[in-house]
Coordinates of C-alpha atoms in Angstrom, one line a residue:
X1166 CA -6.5 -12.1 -25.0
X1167 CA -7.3 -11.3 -21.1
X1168 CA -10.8 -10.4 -20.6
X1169 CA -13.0 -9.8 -23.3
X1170 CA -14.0 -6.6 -21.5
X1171 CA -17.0 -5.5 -24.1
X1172 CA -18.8 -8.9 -23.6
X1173 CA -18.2 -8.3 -19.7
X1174 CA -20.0 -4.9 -19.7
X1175 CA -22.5 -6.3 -21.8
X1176 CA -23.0 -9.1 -18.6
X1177 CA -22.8 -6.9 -16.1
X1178 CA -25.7 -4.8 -17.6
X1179 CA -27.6 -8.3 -17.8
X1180 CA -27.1 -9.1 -14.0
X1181 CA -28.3 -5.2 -13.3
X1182 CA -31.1 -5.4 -14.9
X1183 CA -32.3 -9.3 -13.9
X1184 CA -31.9 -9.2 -10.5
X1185 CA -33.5 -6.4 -8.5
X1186 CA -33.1 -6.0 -4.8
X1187 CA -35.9 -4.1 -3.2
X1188 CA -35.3 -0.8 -1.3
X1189 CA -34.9 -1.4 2.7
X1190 CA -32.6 -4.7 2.2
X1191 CA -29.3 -4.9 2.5
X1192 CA -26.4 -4.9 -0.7
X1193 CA -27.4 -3.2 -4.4
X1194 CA -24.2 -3.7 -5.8
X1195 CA -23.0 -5.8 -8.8
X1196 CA -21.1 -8.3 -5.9
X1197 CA -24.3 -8.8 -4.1
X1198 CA -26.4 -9.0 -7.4
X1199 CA -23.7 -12.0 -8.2
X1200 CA -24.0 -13.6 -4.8
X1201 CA -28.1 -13.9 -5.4
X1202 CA -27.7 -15.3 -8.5
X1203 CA -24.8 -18.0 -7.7
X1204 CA -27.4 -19.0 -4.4
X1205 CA -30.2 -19.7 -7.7
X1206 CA -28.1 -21.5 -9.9
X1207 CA -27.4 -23.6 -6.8
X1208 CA -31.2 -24.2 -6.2
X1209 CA -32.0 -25.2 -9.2
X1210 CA -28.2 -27.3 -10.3
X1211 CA -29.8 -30.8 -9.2
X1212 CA -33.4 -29.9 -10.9
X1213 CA -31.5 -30.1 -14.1
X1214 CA -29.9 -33.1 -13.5
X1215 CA -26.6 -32.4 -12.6
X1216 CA -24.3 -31.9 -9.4
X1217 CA -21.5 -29.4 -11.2
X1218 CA -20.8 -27.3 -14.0
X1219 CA -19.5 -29.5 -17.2
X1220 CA -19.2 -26.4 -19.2
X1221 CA -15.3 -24.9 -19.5
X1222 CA -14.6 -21.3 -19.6
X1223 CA -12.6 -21.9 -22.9
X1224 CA -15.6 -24.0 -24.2
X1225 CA -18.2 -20.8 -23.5
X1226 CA -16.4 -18.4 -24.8
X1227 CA -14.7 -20.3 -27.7
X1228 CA -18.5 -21.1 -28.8
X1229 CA -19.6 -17.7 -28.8
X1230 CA -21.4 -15.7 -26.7
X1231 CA -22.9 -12.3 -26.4
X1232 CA -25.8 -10.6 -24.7
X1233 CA -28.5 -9.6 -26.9
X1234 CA -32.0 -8.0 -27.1
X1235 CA -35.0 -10.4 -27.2
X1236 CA -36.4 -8.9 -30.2
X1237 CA -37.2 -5.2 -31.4
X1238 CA -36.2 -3.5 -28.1
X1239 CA -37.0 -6.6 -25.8
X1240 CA -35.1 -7.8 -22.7
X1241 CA -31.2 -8.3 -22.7
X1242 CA -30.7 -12.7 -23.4
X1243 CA -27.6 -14.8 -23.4
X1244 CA -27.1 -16.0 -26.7
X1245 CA -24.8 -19.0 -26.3
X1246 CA -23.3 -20.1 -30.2
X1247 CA -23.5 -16.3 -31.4
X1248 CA -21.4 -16.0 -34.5
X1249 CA -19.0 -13.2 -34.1
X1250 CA -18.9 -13.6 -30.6
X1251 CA -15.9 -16.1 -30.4
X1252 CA -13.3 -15.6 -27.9
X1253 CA -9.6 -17.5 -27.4
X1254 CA -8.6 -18.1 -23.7
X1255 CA -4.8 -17.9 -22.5
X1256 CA -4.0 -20.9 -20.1
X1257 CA -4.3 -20.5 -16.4
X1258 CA -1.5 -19.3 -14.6
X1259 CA 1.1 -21.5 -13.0
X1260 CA 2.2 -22.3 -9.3
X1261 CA 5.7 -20.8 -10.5
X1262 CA 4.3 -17.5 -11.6
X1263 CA 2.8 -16.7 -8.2
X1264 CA 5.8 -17.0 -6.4
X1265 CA 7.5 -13.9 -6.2
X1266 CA 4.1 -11.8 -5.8
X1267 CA 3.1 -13.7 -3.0
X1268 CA 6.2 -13.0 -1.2
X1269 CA 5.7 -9.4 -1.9
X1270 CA 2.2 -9.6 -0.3
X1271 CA 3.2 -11.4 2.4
X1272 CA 5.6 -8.6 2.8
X1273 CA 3.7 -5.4 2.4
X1274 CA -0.1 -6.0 2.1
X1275 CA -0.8 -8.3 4.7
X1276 CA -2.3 -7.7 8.2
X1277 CA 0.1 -9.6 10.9
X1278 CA -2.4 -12.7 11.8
X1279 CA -4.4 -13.3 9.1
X1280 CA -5.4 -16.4 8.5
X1281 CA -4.7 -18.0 5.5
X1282 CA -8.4 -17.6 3.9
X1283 CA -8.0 -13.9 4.4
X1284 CA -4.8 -13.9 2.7
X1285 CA -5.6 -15.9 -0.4
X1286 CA -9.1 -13.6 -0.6
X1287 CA -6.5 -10.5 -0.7
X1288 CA -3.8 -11.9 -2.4
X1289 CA -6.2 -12.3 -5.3
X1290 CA -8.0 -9.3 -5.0
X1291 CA -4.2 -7.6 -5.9
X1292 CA -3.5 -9.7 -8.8
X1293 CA -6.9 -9.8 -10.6
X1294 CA -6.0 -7.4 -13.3
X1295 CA -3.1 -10.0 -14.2
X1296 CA -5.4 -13.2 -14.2
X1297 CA -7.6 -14.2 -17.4
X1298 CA -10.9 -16.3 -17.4
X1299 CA -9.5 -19.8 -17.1
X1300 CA -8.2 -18.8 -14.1
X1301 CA -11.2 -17.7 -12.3
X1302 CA -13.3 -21.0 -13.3
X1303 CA -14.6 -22.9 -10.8
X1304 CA -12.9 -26.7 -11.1
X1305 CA -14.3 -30.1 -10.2
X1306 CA -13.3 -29.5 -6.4
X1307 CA -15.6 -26.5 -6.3
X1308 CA -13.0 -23.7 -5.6
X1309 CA -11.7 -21.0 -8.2
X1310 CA -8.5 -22.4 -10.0
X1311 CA -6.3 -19.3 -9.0
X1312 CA -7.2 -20.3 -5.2
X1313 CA -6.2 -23.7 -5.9
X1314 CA -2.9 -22.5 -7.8
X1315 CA -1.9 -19.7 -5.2
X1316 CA -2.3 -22.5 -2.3
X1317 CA 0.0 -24.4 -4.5
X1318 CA 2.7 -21.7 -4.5
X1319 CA 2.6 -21.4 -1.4
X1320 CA 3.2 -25.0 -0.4
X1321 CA 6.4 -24.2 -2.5
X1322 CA 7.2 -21.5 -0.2
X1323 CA 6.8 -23.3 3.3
X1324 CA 8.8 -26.6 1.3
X1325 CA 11.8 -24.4 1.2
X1326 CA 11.4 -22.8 4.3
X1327 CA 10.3 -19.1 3.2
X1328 CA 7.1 -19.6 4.8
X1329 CA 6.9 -20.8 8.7
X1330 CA 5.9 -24.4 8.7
X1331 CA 4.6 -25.6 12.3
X1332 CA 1.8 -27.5 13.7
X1333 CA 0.6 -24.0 14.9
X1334 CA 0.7 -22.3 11.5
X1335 CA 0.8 -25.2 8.5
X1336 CA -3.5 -24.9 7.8
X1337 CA -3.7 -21.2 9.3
X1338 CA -1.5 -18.6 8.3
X1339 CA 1.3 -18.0 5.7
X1340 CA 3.7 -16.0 7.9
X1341 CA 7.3 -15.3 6.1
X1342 CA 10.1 -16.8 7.9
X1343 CA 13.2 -15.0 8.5
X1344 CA 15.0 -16.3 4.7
X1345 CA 11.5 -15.4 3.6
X1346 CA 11.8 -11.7 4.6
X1347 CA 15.3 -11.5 3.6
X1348 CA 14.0 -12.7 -0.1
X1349 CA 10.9 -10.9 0.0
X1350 CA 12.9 -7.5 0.6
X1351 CA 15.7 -8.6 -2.3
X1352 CA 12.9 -9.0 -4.6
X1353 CA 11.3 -5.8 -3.7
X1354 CA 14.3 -4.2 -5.5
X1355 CA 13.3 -5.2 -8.7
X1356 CA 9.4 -5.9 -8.4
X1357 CA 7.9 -3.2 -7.1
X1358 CA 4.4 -4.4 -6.6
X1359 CA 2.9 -7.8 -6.4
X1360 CA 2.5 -8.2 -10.2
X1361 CA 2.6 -11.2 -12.4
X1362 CA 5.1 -12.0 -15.2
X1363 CA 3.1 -10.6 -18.3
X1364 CA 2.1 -13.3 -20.8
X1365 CA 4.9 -14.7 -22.4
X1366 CA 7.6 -13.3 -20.4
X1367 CA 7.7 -15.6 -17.9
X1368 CA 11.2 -17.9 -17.2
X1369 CA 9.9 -21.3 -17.5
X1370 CA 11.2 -23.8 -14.8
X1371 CA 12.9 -27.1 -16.3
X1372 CA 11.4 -30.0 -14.0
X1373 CA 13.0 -33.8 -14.6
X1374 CA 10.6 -36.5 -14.3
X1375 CA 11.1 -37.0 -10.3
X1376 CA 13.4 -34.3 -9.8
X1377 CA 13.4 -31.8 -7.6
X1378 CA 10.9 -29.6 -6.5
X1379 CA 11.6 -25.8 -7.8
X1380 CA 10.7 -22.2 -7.4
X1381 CA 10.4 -19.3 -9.6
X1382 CA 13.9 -18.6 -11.6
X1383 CA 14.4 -14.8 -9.9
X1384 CA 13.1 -16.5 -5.8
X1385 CA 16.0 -19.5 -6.6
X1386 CA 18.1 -16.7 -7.6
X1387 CA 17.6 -14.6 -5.0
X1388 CA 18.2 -17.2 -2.2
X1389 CA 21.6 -18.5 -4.0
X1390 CA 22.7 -14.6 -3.5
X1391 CA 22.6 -15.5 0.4
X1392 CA 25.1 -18.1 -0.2
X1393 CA 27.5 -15.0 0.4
X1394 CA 27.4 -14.4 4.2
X1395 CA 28.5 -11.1 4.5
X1396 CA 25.6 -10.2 1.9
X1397 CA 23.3 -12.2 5.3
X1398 CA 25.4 -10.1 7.6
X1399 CA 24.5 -6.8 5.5
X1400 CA 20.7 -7.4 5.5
X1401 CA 20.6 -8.3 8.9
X1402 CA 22.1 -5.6 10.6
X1403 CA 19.9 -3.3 8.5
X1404 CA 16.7 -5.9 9.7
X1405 CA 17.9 -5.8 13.3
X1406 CA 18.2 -1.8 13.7
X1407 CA 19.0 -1.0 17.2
X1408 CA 18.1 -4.4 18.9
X1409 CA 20.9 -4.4 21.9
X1410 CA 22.1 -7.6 20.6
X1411 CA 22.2 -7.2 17.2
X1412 CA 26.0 -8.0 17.0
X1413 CA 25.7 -11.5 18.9
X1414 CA 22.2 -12.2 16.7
X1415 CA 24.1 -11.5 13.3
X1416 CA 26.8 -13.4 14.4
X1417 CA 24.5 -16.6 15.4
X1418 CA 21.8 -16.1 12.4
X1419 CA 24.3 -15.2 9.5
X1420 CA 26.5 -18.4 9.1
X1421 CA 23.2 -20.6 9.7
X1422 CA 21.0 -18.6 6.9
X1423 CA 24.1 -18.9 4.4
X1424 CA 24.6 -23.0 5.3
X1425 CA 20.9 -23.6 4.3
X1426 CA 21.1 -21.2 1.2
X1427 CA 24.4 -23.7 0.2
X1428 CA 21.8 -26.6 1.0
X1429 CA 19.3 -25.0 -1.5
X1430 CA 21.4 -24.2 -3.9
X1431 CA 23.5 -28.0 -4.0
X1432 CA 19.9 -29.7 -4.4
X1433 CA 18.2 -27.6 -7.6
X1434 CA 21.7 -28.3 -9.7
X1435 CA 21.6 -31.5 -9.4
X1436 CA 24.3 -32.2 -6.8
X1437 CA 22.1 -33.7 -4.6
X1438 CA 22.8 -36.8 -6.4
X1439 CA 26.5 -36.8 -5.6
X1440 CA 27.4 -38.2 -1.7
X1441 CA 27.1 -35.8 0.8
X1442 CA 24.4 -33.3 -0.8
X1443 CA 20.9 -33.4 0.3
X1444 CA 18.1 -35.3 -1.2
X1445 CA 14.9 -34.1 -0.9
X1446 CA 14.1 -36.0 2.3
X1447 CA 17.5 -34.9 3.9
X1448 CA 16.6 -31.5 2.8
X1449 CA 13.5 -31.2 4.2
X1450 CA 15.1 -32.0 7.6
X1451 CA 17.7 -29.6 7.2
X1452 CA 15.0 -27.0 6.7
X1453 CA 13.1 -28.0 10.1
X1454 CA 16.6 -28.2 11.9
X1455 CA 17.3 -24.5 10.8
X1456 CA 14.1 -22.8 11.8
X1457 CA 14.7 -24.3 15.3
X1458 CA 17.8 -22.6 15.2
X1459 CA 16.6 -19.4 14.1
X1460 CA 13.6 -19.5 16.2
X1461 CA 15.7 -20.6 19.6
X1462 CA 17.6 -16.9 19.1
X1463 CA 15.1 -15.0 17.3
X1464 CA 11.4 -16.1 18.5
X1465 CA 8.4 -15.8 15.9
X1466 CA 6.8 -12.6 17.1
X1467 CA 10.2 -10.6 16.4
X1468 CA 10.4 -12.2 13.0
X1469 CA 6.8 -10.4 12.7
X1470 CA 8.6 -7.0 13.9
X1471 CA 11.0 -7.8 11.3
X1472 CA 8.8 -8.6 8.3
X1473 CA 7.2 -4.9 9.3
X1474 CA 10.6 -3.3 9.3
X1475 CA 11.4 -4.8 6.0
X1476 CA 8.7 -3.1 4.2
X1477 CA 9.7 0.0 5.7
X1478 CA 13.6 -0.6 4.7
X1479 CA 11.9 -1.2 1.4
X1480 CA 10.1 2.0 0.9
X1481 CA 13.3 3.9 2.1
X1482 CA 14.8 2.3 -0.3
X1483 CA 12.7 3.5 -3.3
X1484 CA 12.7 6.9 -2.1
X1485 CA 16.6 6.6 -2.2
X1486 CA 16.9 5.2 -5.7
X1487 CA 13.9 7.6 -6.7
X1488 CA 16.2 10.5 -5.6
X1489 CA 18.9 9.1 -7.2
X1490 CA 17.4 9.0 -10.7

């Protein structure tokens, strides 16, 4: 079960027909109909005793619920316990799960300088058909759980340097880095839209108690393939185009990208706990130290230029394979 889509056209006829908005004022669409009625529930959530909503999705829906008529022909009513009118709810979707489409958004569906509230709006907006009910229930901080979950993912990101982390950007905006572009193109080969895992088919992550921290199974994968510098070298000159210096940039970036891939790689199987590996402290430095690399040679504002040339390679390269088959 996703939605239970007849019980949602039967709501959406509900919230038509209760709330009218006069001719001459502004909105008459089902999103504006929902915005008056949030703003009532709000005025009248302390008259009835209470400061948030102690009802669960899973609970409404599990108890059954349908909208009926009041009578022979009377108004539509909620009818909260209605037998036949039970519904299961999946669980919410994980941190893990978001990974690899929000790299693809960040790639290909952004505007360059959106802040990060725009992005998580439009991030969600792109996934919704892949989210269920638990996941757009408000939780006991007041903000939708897939907000809260898709903030998480990204935190992920920026922890292993695929999203810029600076006292300029860290609470504004979710801008790929250099290793996030390269990833975010290698990904695009084999997800073609930013789509979630369907249910059930997702590649669960194995967390020790205290381990480390992890990313989605194809986003590790995809950064242990630049281990290989030349692969670096490949993408690179292909990023670069005809910059002037693109030799004496590959040459620079390439063994630096492929060091910290090594880094990466060392600490999610486990030989961070051998001498000489990074533990996550040491890691986290490591990943500071190599943006100031990459930024000293290649500034921020190009890595923009890049990230828009890398949706571009991408495209070219679907029309390619496209051909091809």
């Amino acid at each position: 079960m996703t939605w239970p889509e007849p019980l949602l056209h039967d709501l959406e006829r509900l919230v038509e027909d209760l709330v009218v908005v006069e001719p001459g004022t502004d909105g008459h669409d089902l999103a504006t109909k929902l915005d008056i009625l949030e703003r009532v529930v709000e005025l009248l959530r302390l008259r009835g005793g209470r400061v948030r909503n102690e009802r669960s999705v899973g609970a409404l829906l599990g108890g059954g619920l349908a909208v009926q008529h009041n009578g022979s022909g009377g108004a539509l009513r909620i009818v909260v316990g209605a037998s036949g009118s039970r519904y299961g709810v999946d669980k919410p979707r994980t941190p893990d799960e978001l990974h690899v489409p929000l790299l693809l958004y960040l790639l290909r569906d952004r505007n360059a300088g959106e802040r990060i509230g725009d992005d998580l709006q439009h991030f969600i907006l792109s996934i919704v058909n892949d989210l269920g009910p638990a996941d757009v229930e408000t939780t006991e901080t007041g903000v939708m759980r897939i907000a809260t979950t898709t903030r998480m993912a990204a935190r992920a990101l920026r922890h292993f340097g695929l999203i810029r982390d600076s006292d300029e950007t860290r609470t504004k905006t979710w801008d790929l880095t250099l290793l996030g572009i390269l990833c975010a193109l290698d990904l695009g080969e084999w997800h073609p839209a930013p789509r979630l895992p369907k249910r059930g088919e997702r590649t669960p992550i194995v967390r020790k108690r205290g381990g480390p921290e992890r990313l989605a199974f194809s986003v590790e994968q995809s950064i242990e393939s630049f281990v290989d510098e030349r692969r670096v070298r490949e993408e690179l000159f292909s990023l670069l185009g005809d910059h002037p210096d693109r030799g004496a940039l590959v040459d620079t970036v390439a063994p630096v990208v492929a060091a910290r891939c090594r880094d990466f790689q060392e600490y999610w199987h486990g030989s961070h706990e051998r001498d000489g590996a990074p533990d996550a402290e040491a890691l986290q430095g490591h990943v500071r130290a190599f943006h100031h690399r990459i930024e000293a040679v290649i500034p921020p504002s190009r890595v923009a230029t890049l990230a828009a040339r890398a949706f571009s390679l991408k495209l070219e390269r679907e029309g390619v394979r496209d051909r091809v088959e």
